[in-house]
Amino acid sequence: MDSTGVPHVLEHTVLCGSQKFPCRDPFFKMLNRSLSTFMNAFTASDYTLYPFSTQNPKDFQNLLSVYLDAAFFPCLRELDFWQEGWRLEHENPSDPQTPLIFKGVVFNEMKGAFTDNERIFSQHLQNRLLPDHTYSVISGGDPLCIPDLTWEQLKQFHATHYHPSNARIFTYGNFQLEKHLKQIDEEALSKFQKIEPSTTVPAQKPWDKPKEYQITCGPDSLAADSSKQTTVSVSFLLPGITDTFESFTLTLLSSLLIGGPNSPFYKALIESGLGTDFSPNVGYNGYTREAFFSVGLQGIAEKDIQTVKNIIDKTIDEVIEKGFEDDRIEALLHKTEVQMKHQSTSFGLTLTSFIASCWNHDGDPVELLKLGNQMAQFRECLKENPTFLQEKVKQYFKNNQHKLTLSMKPDDKYYEKQTQMETEKLKQKVNSLSPQDKEAIYEKGLELRTQQSKPHDASCLPALKVSDIEPTIPVTELEVALAAGEVPVQYCAQPTNGMVYFRAFSSLNTLPEELKPYVPLFCSVLTKLGCGILNYREQAQHIELKTGGMTASPHVLPDDSHLDTYEQGVLFSSLCLDRNLPDMMHLWSEIFNNPCFEEEEHFKVLVKMSAQELANGISDSGHLYASIRASKTLTPAGDLHETFNGMDQVRLMKRISEMTDIKPVLRKLPRIQKHVLNCDNLRCSVNATPQQMSHTAKVVESFITNLGRSKKERKPVRPHVIEKPAPNGSSGSPHVNGSQIIRKLITDPTFKPCQMKTHFLLPFPVNFVGECVRTAPYTHPDHASLKILARLMTTKFLHTEIREKGGAYGGGAKLGRNGIFTLYSYRDPNSIETLQAFGKAVDWAKSGKFTQQDIDEAKLSVFSGVDAPVAPSDKGMDHFLYGLADEVKQAHREQLFAVSHDKLIDVSHKYLGIGKCTHGLALLGPENVKIAKDPSWIVR
């Protein structure tokens, strides 16, 4: 009922020790003692969810024990609470009057979360649309209120909420249910008496007239137009989410209103040119007791707020009058059918999230999952009453007084004001302390530092052993055949549930260098501008009616045996119900042979949306942008990776979206098309059921036969091309039958890696830090040792230094398949201190201060990633994209098993020490005095 973030702090705290497992941080310890494929915890507006998954039955029992004990029997000792919630300590211990610094994981997590303007908008929207109860506050915690939370409040919240009578437990999978039920009962439920928890959220009282609010946010330095940074949306309160059929109907109605270029709001708002993209939270939101629908625009001028509101009202009137085309309704029901059949590896987790909100408010989770029945009922309603949907629009949008208009504009002093309020808060806290209180807090800080520096005893926690890991990988049967005499097609028969998955990879080797930066844009608009006789609206309609989506994306694929060799290309991906395969392949034919690059107005719309999405994504993925930039000068592929996926791409899209005349960019697309959309350097892959294979092969063959060929032989732009056959039947891989895939890799014999340090100035109150080191390729034995070392450094050193002591939300080390070793931190209050911690982590690794137990735990953790489940749609992709045979993966597996203490020390010295290998550094975050004075840094 307040914004201290008590459920969120508790989420972090209960994972920090329990009665049966009284060690510090069992949650992070279990990451290394298990083969879990997922472990996390989430705090929503009105529930906290603790999900985990694993493919090993023993592991499942272990994790279930730890999670049950953590939730119902945590050790809420005061010290644990300080350690994980936040902490107060002296900046300069010799001077007891120095202001106390306020730090904490939850505090910095939420500070980082609210650097995202979309998050600020969504939070205010919910708080103001549902103001009567818990939705009017921030369950995750407002950084300015988190300091007010007391230990007593935390214990009280646990006592009233964390009880089996207030819990719901969900399992999914093929392990024995009876065993789960017995364990859940014995270890938790049987130890409690039933109570009546008073946690019901009452219904929101409907308003008798609409309301309007205006809020502010930080300016977006990467937005296309600084004078157009206002967001506005109109939101309507809808019925409770426990009425499953009404929710299903409103979800479909919402998609009809805003989904894709044929929807009324897309035509009216996005294509008006007033803004860059829909406002945050657009569409149906079913995560609160009553749902709501929201629609609006971001990236508009403040003067256009009223215009947007008028457009929304007018569009609602038009929909009530005209309704929706039958084809659009069919396309939507088809999409639902595809979603029901498509298997992902996180299916169980997706189901959990899907039912959590409804079940939390006592809805029937089983009814909710019967999508087939709801579809049938929906068709019946439409048949009986053709204006069924129009009446819903009238009822919920036209005649609904519970309507909120929210606008948000940037304030240049926003972050300054936040910092000032934080400083004031701190001053007020400090001034209320007596000298004795300060002394006690200081002592507690020292005690905490001592506790944090002590080795952790995790012997009470259950653990798998390295011997529990499967020694060999399962074999994937593949067949490669040449279609139309020249294009290799990989066929992988899998239980795909009546779906067909088609992919094609086309090389970029002949593309002129100056066109490379535009490849991501080319990919993002290729399937959205029309093709053949279809304009972009008709194309979108066909794609929705006949496929589960068609996409293109640029790829830079590392070579498994050499760091300076890579493959560059575009991957085309799509899926469909098997009955629609001919239609899907016909669409691909039209996209390849007759793409349309004429629609200048629609192209402008797509560019603005794309630039806005990239700018919005930085506050969420800053560590990835820092890492990509830090590795830019370490390998030839690094530079291209930055061009396609890094800050360079974000800035290029910002520039393009600001252009008054976009024609010069549009004219580049047909030039790229000539190099990419033909079968000169193409390979394809199909995953389908065995019964579908022969039919699929015929349809794909016909697609390839119809593809254009280059009139003249195009030469690669870079002369050094290495032809590398992917292993097949004749050369070592017994389960790949037929022809070979030949990959054409680029290499640069003159390449010299060099160090670069870049600081991107962003108006965030937190930092994202990345340091990269060039190490060894995938097939080199050192790669396996470095992979284990990264895990070891994360869990045994960096986690403590960066998260526990430094207060960052996250940090660690990882090794990419490309041989780049990365140290990173996420939503971090520090920068220079973190870079120093990276250096200390290397010294720690070189000193070999880790045990065999530590190494075994790191191996378990690495294998949980290596052996993560692969969906039927993705089987064989390692072979298709990277040319990795099962034998190569098996050899790597054996190298991982063989990693020893000596090898770990050896690779630490060989690669990570100063002057051993080339390092790159990058930082995204606020101004930094030390870096500004250091000439070795480039500040951008």
XYZ file of C-alpha atoms in Angstrom, residues 305-807:
503
model
C -1.656 16.793 -27.944
C -5.208 17.940 -28.734
C -4.908 16.810 -32.379
C -3.968 13.284 -31.240
C -6.932 13.193 -28.813
C -9.282 14.279 -31.625
C -7.902 11.589 -33.961
C -8.494 8.927 -31.288
C -12.138 10.005 -30.766
C -12.766 10.180 -34.513
C -11.225 6.732 -35.107
C -13.443 5.182 -32.402
C -16.518 6.675 -34.126
C -15.420 5.318 -37.520
C -14.872 1.804 -36.138
C -18.354 1.826 -34.533
C -19.784 2.793 -37.905
C -17.760 0.529 -40.234
C -16.546 -2.433 -38.145
C -13.693 -4.694 -39.347
C -13.082 -6.643 -42.575
C -13.663 -10.409 -42.260
C -10.153 -11.040 -43.586
C -8.570 -9.154 -40.679
C -10.572 -11.161 -38.143
C -9.543 -14.394 -39.905
C -5.887 -13.321 -39.898
C -6.070 -12.739 -36.166
C -7.667 -16.121 -35.412
C -5.014 -17.710 -37.649
C -2.319 -15.980 -35.577
C -3.846 -17.463 -32.409
C -3.790 -20.944 -33.993
C -0.099 -20.535 -34.927
C 0.747 -19.410 -31.384
C -0.987 -22.484 -29.983
C 1.017 -24.838 -32.220
C 4.449 -23.178 -32.135
C 6.658 -24.800 -29.497
C 9.191 -22.699 -27.643
C 11.606 -23.897 -24.982
C 10.003 -21.528 -22.469
C 6.452 -22.770 -23.059
C 5.881 -23.651 -19.392
C 7.208 -20.300 -18.217
C 5.032 -18.476 -20.759
C 1.975 -20.338 -19.474
C 2.861 -19.376 -15.897
C 2.982 -15.686 -16.803
C -0.162 -16.032 -18.901
C -2.294 -17.370 -16.033
C -0.608 -15.613 -13.055
C -2.683 -12.401 -12.984
C -6.075 -14.005 -13.566
C -5.424 -16.819 -11.065
C -4.066 -14.330 -8.526
C -7.533 -12.719 -8.517
C -9.260 -16.125 -8.182
C -10.033 -16.568 -11.878
C -10.047 -20.134 -13.263
C -6.591 -20.857 -14.766
C -7.825 -24.002 -16.534
C -10.630 -22.141 -18.321
C -8.110 -19.508 -19.343
C -5.959 -22.104 -21.123
C -8.842 -23.487 -23.208
C -8.150 -21.139 -26.118
C -9.796 -23.485 -28.613
C -13.167 -23.190 -26.826
C -12.848 -19.412 -26.634
C -12.109 -19.195 -30.368
C -15.169 -21.327 -31.147
C -17.373 -19.197 -28.872
C -16.002 -16.024 -30.482
C -16.840 -17.270 -34.004
C -20.339 -18.172 -32.781
C -20.913 -14.671 -31.342
C -19.837 -13.052 -34.621
C -22.109 -15.359 -36.615
C -25.136 -14.584 -34.448
C -24.425 -10.856 -34.318
C -22.307 -9.318 -37.118
C -21.985 -6.030 -35.157
C -20.780 -7.856 -32.015
C -17.358 -6.122 -32.056
C -18.712 -2.665 -32.925
C -21.020 -2.857 -29.906
C -18.033 -3.644 -27.668
C -16.175 -0.595 -29.038
C -19.225 1.554 -28.308
C -19.655 0.122 -24.801
C -16.019 0.265 -23.671
C -14.541 3.213 -25.585
C -17.329 5.548 -26.721
C -19.596 5.453 -23.655
C -16.945 4.830 -20.998
C -16.490 7.701 -18.512
C -13.504 5.989 -16.829
C -11.128 7.497 -19.336
C -7.678 8.930 -18.613
C -5.668 11.226 -20.869
C -2.023 11.248 -19.804
C 0.683 13.380 -21.407
C 4.405 13.463 -20.650
C 6.965 16.022 -21.739
C 10.722 16.210 -21.132
C 12.203 18.521 -18.536
C 15.894 19.395 -19.038
C 16.329 19.579 -15.281
C 14.554 16.255 -14.610
C 17.586 14.218 -13.507
C 19.014 17.230 -11.685
C 15.787 17.536 -9.675
C 15.773 13.781 -8.931
C 19.358 14.016 -7.636
C 18.463 17.071 -5.577
C 15.489 15.298 -3.972
C 17.706 12.292 -3.263
C 20.331 14.549 -1.641
C 17.629 16.276 0.423
C 16.262 12.922 1.516
C 19.726 11.793 2.546
C 20.377 15.015 4.453
C 17.071 14.687 6.275
C 17.858 11.033 7.165
C 21.344 11.917 8.406
C 20.185 14.951 10.404
C 17.676 12.820 12.274
C 20.465 10.551 13.549
C 22.130 11.077 16.906
C 25.939 10.643 17.124
C 25.216 7.236 18.733
C 22.987 6.219 15.785
C 25.718 7.211 13.339
C 28.261 5.228 15.270
C 25.941 2.188 15.369
C 25.298 2.412 11.621
C 29.001 2.804 10.962
C 29.733 -0.282 13.086
C 27.023 -2.154 11.224
C 28.602 -1.071 7.922
C 31.978 -2.434 9.036
C 30.331 -5.643 10.236
C 28.591 -5.930 6.873
C 31.856 -5.367 4.974
C 33.478 -8.093 7.088
C 30.546 -10.447 6.438
C 30.710 -9.761 2.702
C 34.426 -10.442 2.561
C 34.171 -13.773 4.422
C 34.156 -16.917 2.302
C 30.603 -18.256 2.025
C 29.823 -21.686 3.408
C 27.306 -23.186 1.030
C 27.722 -26.786 2.208
C 24.142 -26.866 3.539
C 22.727 -26.411 0.010
C 21.876 -29.394 -2.191
C 24.043 -29.760 -5.292
C 24.338 -31.892 -8.396
C 27.747 -33.330 -9.251
C 29.682 -33.005 -12.487
C 29.059 -36.745 -12.887
C 25.313 -35.956 -13.172
C 25.968 -34.206 -16.498
C 25.346 -36.287 -19.636
C 28.757 -37.172 -21.137
C 27.581 -37.006 -24.757
C 25.285 -34.780 -26.761
C 22.224 -36.221 -28.472
C 22.648 -36.642 -32.241
C 20.630 -34.407 -34.597
C 19.817 -36.111 -37.910
C 20.236 -33.801 -40.892
C 20.132 -34.127 -44.659
C 21.611 -31.643 -47.118
C 20.526 -31.669 -50.782
C 21.204 -29.315 -53.681
C 18.045 -27.643 -54.990
C 17.881 -26.451 -58.595
C 21.355 -27.956 -58.992
C 23.204 -25.320 -56.964
C 21.567 -24.112 -53.701
C 22.189 -26.326 -50.649
C 19.087 -26.993 -48.529
C 19.359 -28.538 -45.061
C 16.405 -30.698 -44.029
C 15.880 -31.490 -40.357
C 12.891 -33.725 -39.528
C 11.456 -32.804 -36.107
C 8.162 -33.139 -34.191
C 7.106 -29.573 -35.107
C 3.396 -30.009 -34.341
C 2.223 -29.431 -37.936
C 4.369 -26.313 -38.443
C 7.031 -25.705 -41.116
C 10.050 -23.474 -40.380
C 11.942 -22.058 -43.360
C 15.177 -20.072 -43.277
C 17.576 -18.769 -45.908
C 21.008 -17.220 -45.459
C 22.419 -14.909 -48.115
C 26.014 -13.648 -48.097
C 26.947 -9.954 -48.022
C 30.425 -10.547 -49.472
C 29.818 -8.617 -52.707
C 28.094 -5.637 -51.054
C 30.031 -2.335 -51.347
C 31.338 -1.150 -47.955
C 29.448 2.162 -48.020
C 26.123 0.284 -48.094
C 26.889 -1.929 -45.070
C 25.509 0.476 -42.394
C 22.134 0.439 -44.169
C 21.713 -3.357 -44.101
C 19.793 -3.417 -40.737
C 17.357 -0.820 -42.125
C 17.013 -2.788 -45.375
C 16.203 -5.905 -43.326
C 13.670 -4.194 -41.082
C 11.622 -2.711 -43.958
C 12.016 -5.514 -46.527
C 8.842 -7.372 -45.515
C 6.855 -4.191 -44.795
C 6.903 -2.099 -48.015
C 4.937 -4.351 -50.379
C 6.047 -6.819 -53.069
C 4.887 -7.879 -56.553
C 1.347 -6.621 -57.076
C 0.730 -6.248 -53.328
C 0.972 -2.852 -51.649
C 2.260 -2.780 -48.064
C -1.220 -3.141 -46.534
C -2.079 -6.164 -48.700
C 1.329 -7.695 -48.025
C 0.832 -7.338 -44.256
C -2.590 -8.954 -44.608
C -1.189 -11.943 -46.591
C 1.663 -12.418 -44.114
C -0.826 -12.499 -41.204
C -3.281 -14.806 -42.981
C -0.737 -17.339 -44.226
C 2.328 -17.263 -41.925
C 3.422 -16.853 -38.316
C 5.704 -14.005 -39.399
C 8.437 -13.287 -41.963
C 11.617 -11.468 -40.942
C 15.086 -10.602 -42.198
C 18.063 -9.753 -39.963
C 21.784 -9.064 -40.503
C 24.188 -11.630 -39.038
C 27.919 -11.652 -38.333
C 28.883 -15.282 -37.726
C 32.250 -16.078 -36.130
C 34.455 -18.851 -37.480
C 34.956 -21.686 -34.999
C 38.736 -21.884 -35.502
C 40.053 -18.401 -36.304
C 39.342 -15.040 -34.633
C 40.031 -12.974 -37.751
C 37.648 -14.927 -39.964
C 33.882 -14.486 -40.097
C 30.829 -14.864 -42.290
C 28.513 -11.935 -43.016
C 25.006 -12.206 -44.338
C 21.277 -11.762 -43.976
C 19.105 -14.450 -42.388
C 15.519 -14.719 -43.644
C 13.198 -16.583 -41.244
C 9.557 -17.604 -41.368
C 7.079 -20.191 -40.100
C 3.640 -21.398 -41.134
C 1.033 -24.127 -40.659
C 1.958 -26.900 -43.105
C -1.192 -26.292 -45.196
C 0.016 -22.751 -45.934
C 3.559 -23.577 -47.086
C 2.960 -22.884 -50.837
C 1.483 -19.471 -49.960
C 4.388 -18.600 -47.673
C 7.001 -19.579 -50.263
C 5.120 -17.606 -52.927
C 5.379 -14.542 -50.659
C 9.141 -15.108 -50.314
C 9.426 -15.383 -54.127
C 7.711 -12.030 -54.533
C 9.860 -10.412 -51.806
C 13.067 -11.716 -53.428
C 12.120 -11.088 -57.072
C 9.861 -8.018 -56.887
C 10.351 -6.119 -53.626
C 8.821 -2.659 -53.551
C 10.936 0.313 -52.518
C 8.599 3.000 -53.819
C 6.452 3.825 -50.766
C 8.356 6.892 -49.533
C 5.729 7.995 -46.998
C 5.416 4.569 -45.403
C 9.208 4.199 -45.433
C 9.436 7.429 -43.370
C 6.963 5.977 -40.844
C 8.994 2.752 -40.513
C 12.261 4.679 -40.097
C 10.818 6.805 -37.280
C 9.438 3.755 -35.471
C 12.726 1.929 -35.800
C 14.801 4.897 -34.552
C 12.434 5.363 -31.597
C 12.656 1.672 -30.640
C 16.464 1.755 -30.732
C 16.629 4.905 -28.587
C 14.145 3.442 -26.067
C 16.099 0.173 -25.807
C 19.343 1.634 -24.476
C 18.275 2.016 -20.838
C 17.382 -1.688 -20.842
C 20.380 -3.075 -22.757
C 23.121 -0.558 -22.010
C 25.588 -3.286 -20.983
C 25.217 -4.933 -24.414
C 25.875 -1.648 -26.223
C 28.937 -1.062 -24.002
C 30.238 -4.584 -24.727
C 29.712 -4.324 -28.497
C 31.587 -0.997 -28.575
C 34.394 -2.338 -26.348
C 35.011 -5.232 -28.772
C 34.838 -3.076 -31.942
C 38.627 -2.926 -32.519
C 39.519 -6.434 -31.305
C 38.547 -8.503 -34.372
C 37.594 -7.708 -37.984
C 34.057 -8.943 -37.206
C 33.835 -6.577 -34.205
C 33.726 -3.505 -36.403
C 30.845 -4.918 -38.483
C 29.029 -6.009 -35.314
C 29.164 -2.384 -34.071
C 27.951 -1.145 -37.484
C 24.935 -3.496 -37.411
C 24.020 -3.666 -33.703
C 25.914 -0.999 -31.762
C 25.673 2.672 -30.863
C 26.807 3.509 -34.420
C 23.552 1.995 -35.700
C 21.458 3.856 -33.087
C 23.052 7.150 -34.149
C 22.718 6.441 -37.872
C 19.002 5.743 -37.464
C 18.622 8.961 -35.465
C 20.257 10.876 -38.356
C 18.107 9.208 -41.025
C 14.914 9.887 -39.064
C 15.852 13.592 -38.918
C 16.293 13.940 -42.693
C 13.859 16.215 -44.476
C 14.512 14.384 -47.756
C 14.748 10.637 -47.230
C 14.961 9.698 -50.943
C 18.770 9.260 -50.988
C 18.432 6.572 -48.293
C 15.482 4.891 -50.005
C 17.550 4.710 -53.229
C 20.187 2.644 -51.432
C 17.745 -0.220 -50.822
C 17.493 -1.487 -54.463
C 21.314 -1.388 -54.592
C 21.488 -3.652 -51.516
C 18.761 -5.859 -53.016
C 20.934 -6.676 -56.064
C 23.581 -8.224 -53.801
C 21.361 -10.011 -51.304
C 18.093 -11.113 -52.923
C 19.352 -13.715 -55.378
C 20.604 -17.268 -55.176
C 24.283 -16.616 -55.960
C 25.396 -17.093 -52.354
C 22.326 -18.607 -50.741
C 21.652 -21.585 -48.521
C 18.299 -22.697 -47.086
C 17.061 -24.792 -44.205
C 13.765 -26.462 -43.360
C 12.502 -27.954 -40.097
C 9.253 -29.899 -40.415
C 7.700 -33.247 -39.509
C 9.007 -36.339 -41.364
C 5.581 -36.697 -43.087
C 5.869 -33.165 -44.482
C 9.408 -33.420 -45.803
C 8.892 -34.580 -49.381
C 6.111 -32.050 -50.042
C 8.192 -29.302 -48.391
C 11.249 -30.171 -50.506
C 9.169 -29.763 -53.709
C 7.810 -26.349 -52.651
C 11.272 -25.080 -51.610
C 12.828 -26.401 -54.841
C 10.227 -24.491 -56.841
C 10.967 -21.301 -54.845
C 14.696 -21.611 -55.596
C 14.094 -22.356 -59.297
C 12.117 -19.109 -59.596
C 14.804 -16.965 -57.944
C 16.795 -14.451 -59.933
C 20.451 -14.935 -60.711
C 23.012 -12.179 -61.125
C 23.539 -11.112 -64.700
C 27.274 -10.698 -64.119
C 29.679 -12.501 -61.823
C 30.004 -10.276 -58.718
C 33.367 -10.286 -56.979
C 33.669 -10.154 -53.190
C 34.507 -6.635 -51.983
C 37.259 -7.954 -49.755
C 39.555 -10.210 -51.766
C 40.357 -12.666 -48.975
C 37.544 -15.217 -49.045
C 37.966 -18.674 -47.547
C 35.603 -21.403 -48.748
C 34.829 -23.666 -45.825
C 32.624 -26.740 -46.198
C 30.309 -27.514 -43.300
C 31.070 -31.133 -42.278
C 28.899 -33.774 -43.892
C 28.655 -37.545 -44.349
C 31.868 -37.916 -46.317
C 34.031 -35.848 -43.984
C 33.341 -36.909 -40.493
C 29.702 -36.234 -39.587
C 27.917 -39.565 -39.971
C 24.401 -38.176 -39.545
C 24.526 -35.502 -42.268
C 23.566 -37.158 -45.529
C 23.965 -35.798 -49.016
C 25.608 -32.635 -50.330
C 27.607 -29.992 -48.533
C 27.019 -26.458 -47.424
C 29.998 -24.330 -48.468
C 30.408 -21.209 -46.309
C 32.309 -18.272 -47.823
C 34.188 -16.613 -44.978
C 35.957 -13.256 -45.005
C 39.430 -12.938 -43.536
C 41.810 -10.017 -43.146
C 45.478 -11.108 -42.956
C 46.610 -7.528 -42.279
C 44.276 -6.958 -39.307
C 45.899 -5.663 -36.112
C 43.763 -5.440 -32.956
C 44.066 -2.174 -31.007
C 42.784 -0.723 -27.745
C 39.960 1.829 -27.695
C 38.193 3.435 -24.721
C 34.854 5.158 -25.350
C 32.530 7.011 -22.974
C 29.032 7.671 -24.331
C 27.553 10.549 -22.354
C 23.922 9.784 -21.510
C 21.656 11.571 -19.049
C 21.243 8.478 -16.857
C 21.889 8.356 -13.092
C 23.484 4.880 -13.502
C 26.295 3.419 -15.646
C 26.687 0.474 -18.006
C 30.302 -0.707 -18.216
C 31.977 -3.115 -20.634
C 35.575 -4.317 -20.932
C 36.465 -6.816 -23.667
C 39.558 -8.960 -24.243
C 40.497 -10.841 -27.425
C 41.127 -14.508 -26.486
C 40.715 -17.865 -28.287
C 38.257 -19.294 -30.871
C 35.644 -21.978 -30.151
C 37.659 -25.061 -31.195
C 40.826 -24.000 -29.318
C 41.183 -25.970 -26.028
C 41.705 -22.669 -24.147
C 38.187 -21.562 -25.123
C 36.646 -24.142 -22.785
C 38.915 -23.057 -19.890
C 38.065 -19.381 -20.479
C 34.360 -20.217 -20.507
C 34.602 -21.884 -17.086
C 36.852 -19.052 -15.855
C 34.248 -16.408 -16.812
C 31.643 -18.216 -14.731
C 34.063 -18.673 -11.838
C 35.044 -14.976 -11.836
C 31.365 -13.976 -11.921
C 30.188 -16.067 -8.993
C 33.253 -16.088 -6.774
C 34.451 -12.520 -7.213
C 32.554 -10.072 -9.425
C 29.098 -10.711 -7.960
C 30.361 -9.799 -4.487
C 32.369 -6.762 -5.623
C 29.941 -5.249 -8.117
C 26.502 -6.201 -6.789
C 26.894 -6.807 -3.069
C 29.535 -4.172 -2.288
C 29.070 -1.812 -5.227
C 25.267 -1.806 -5.292
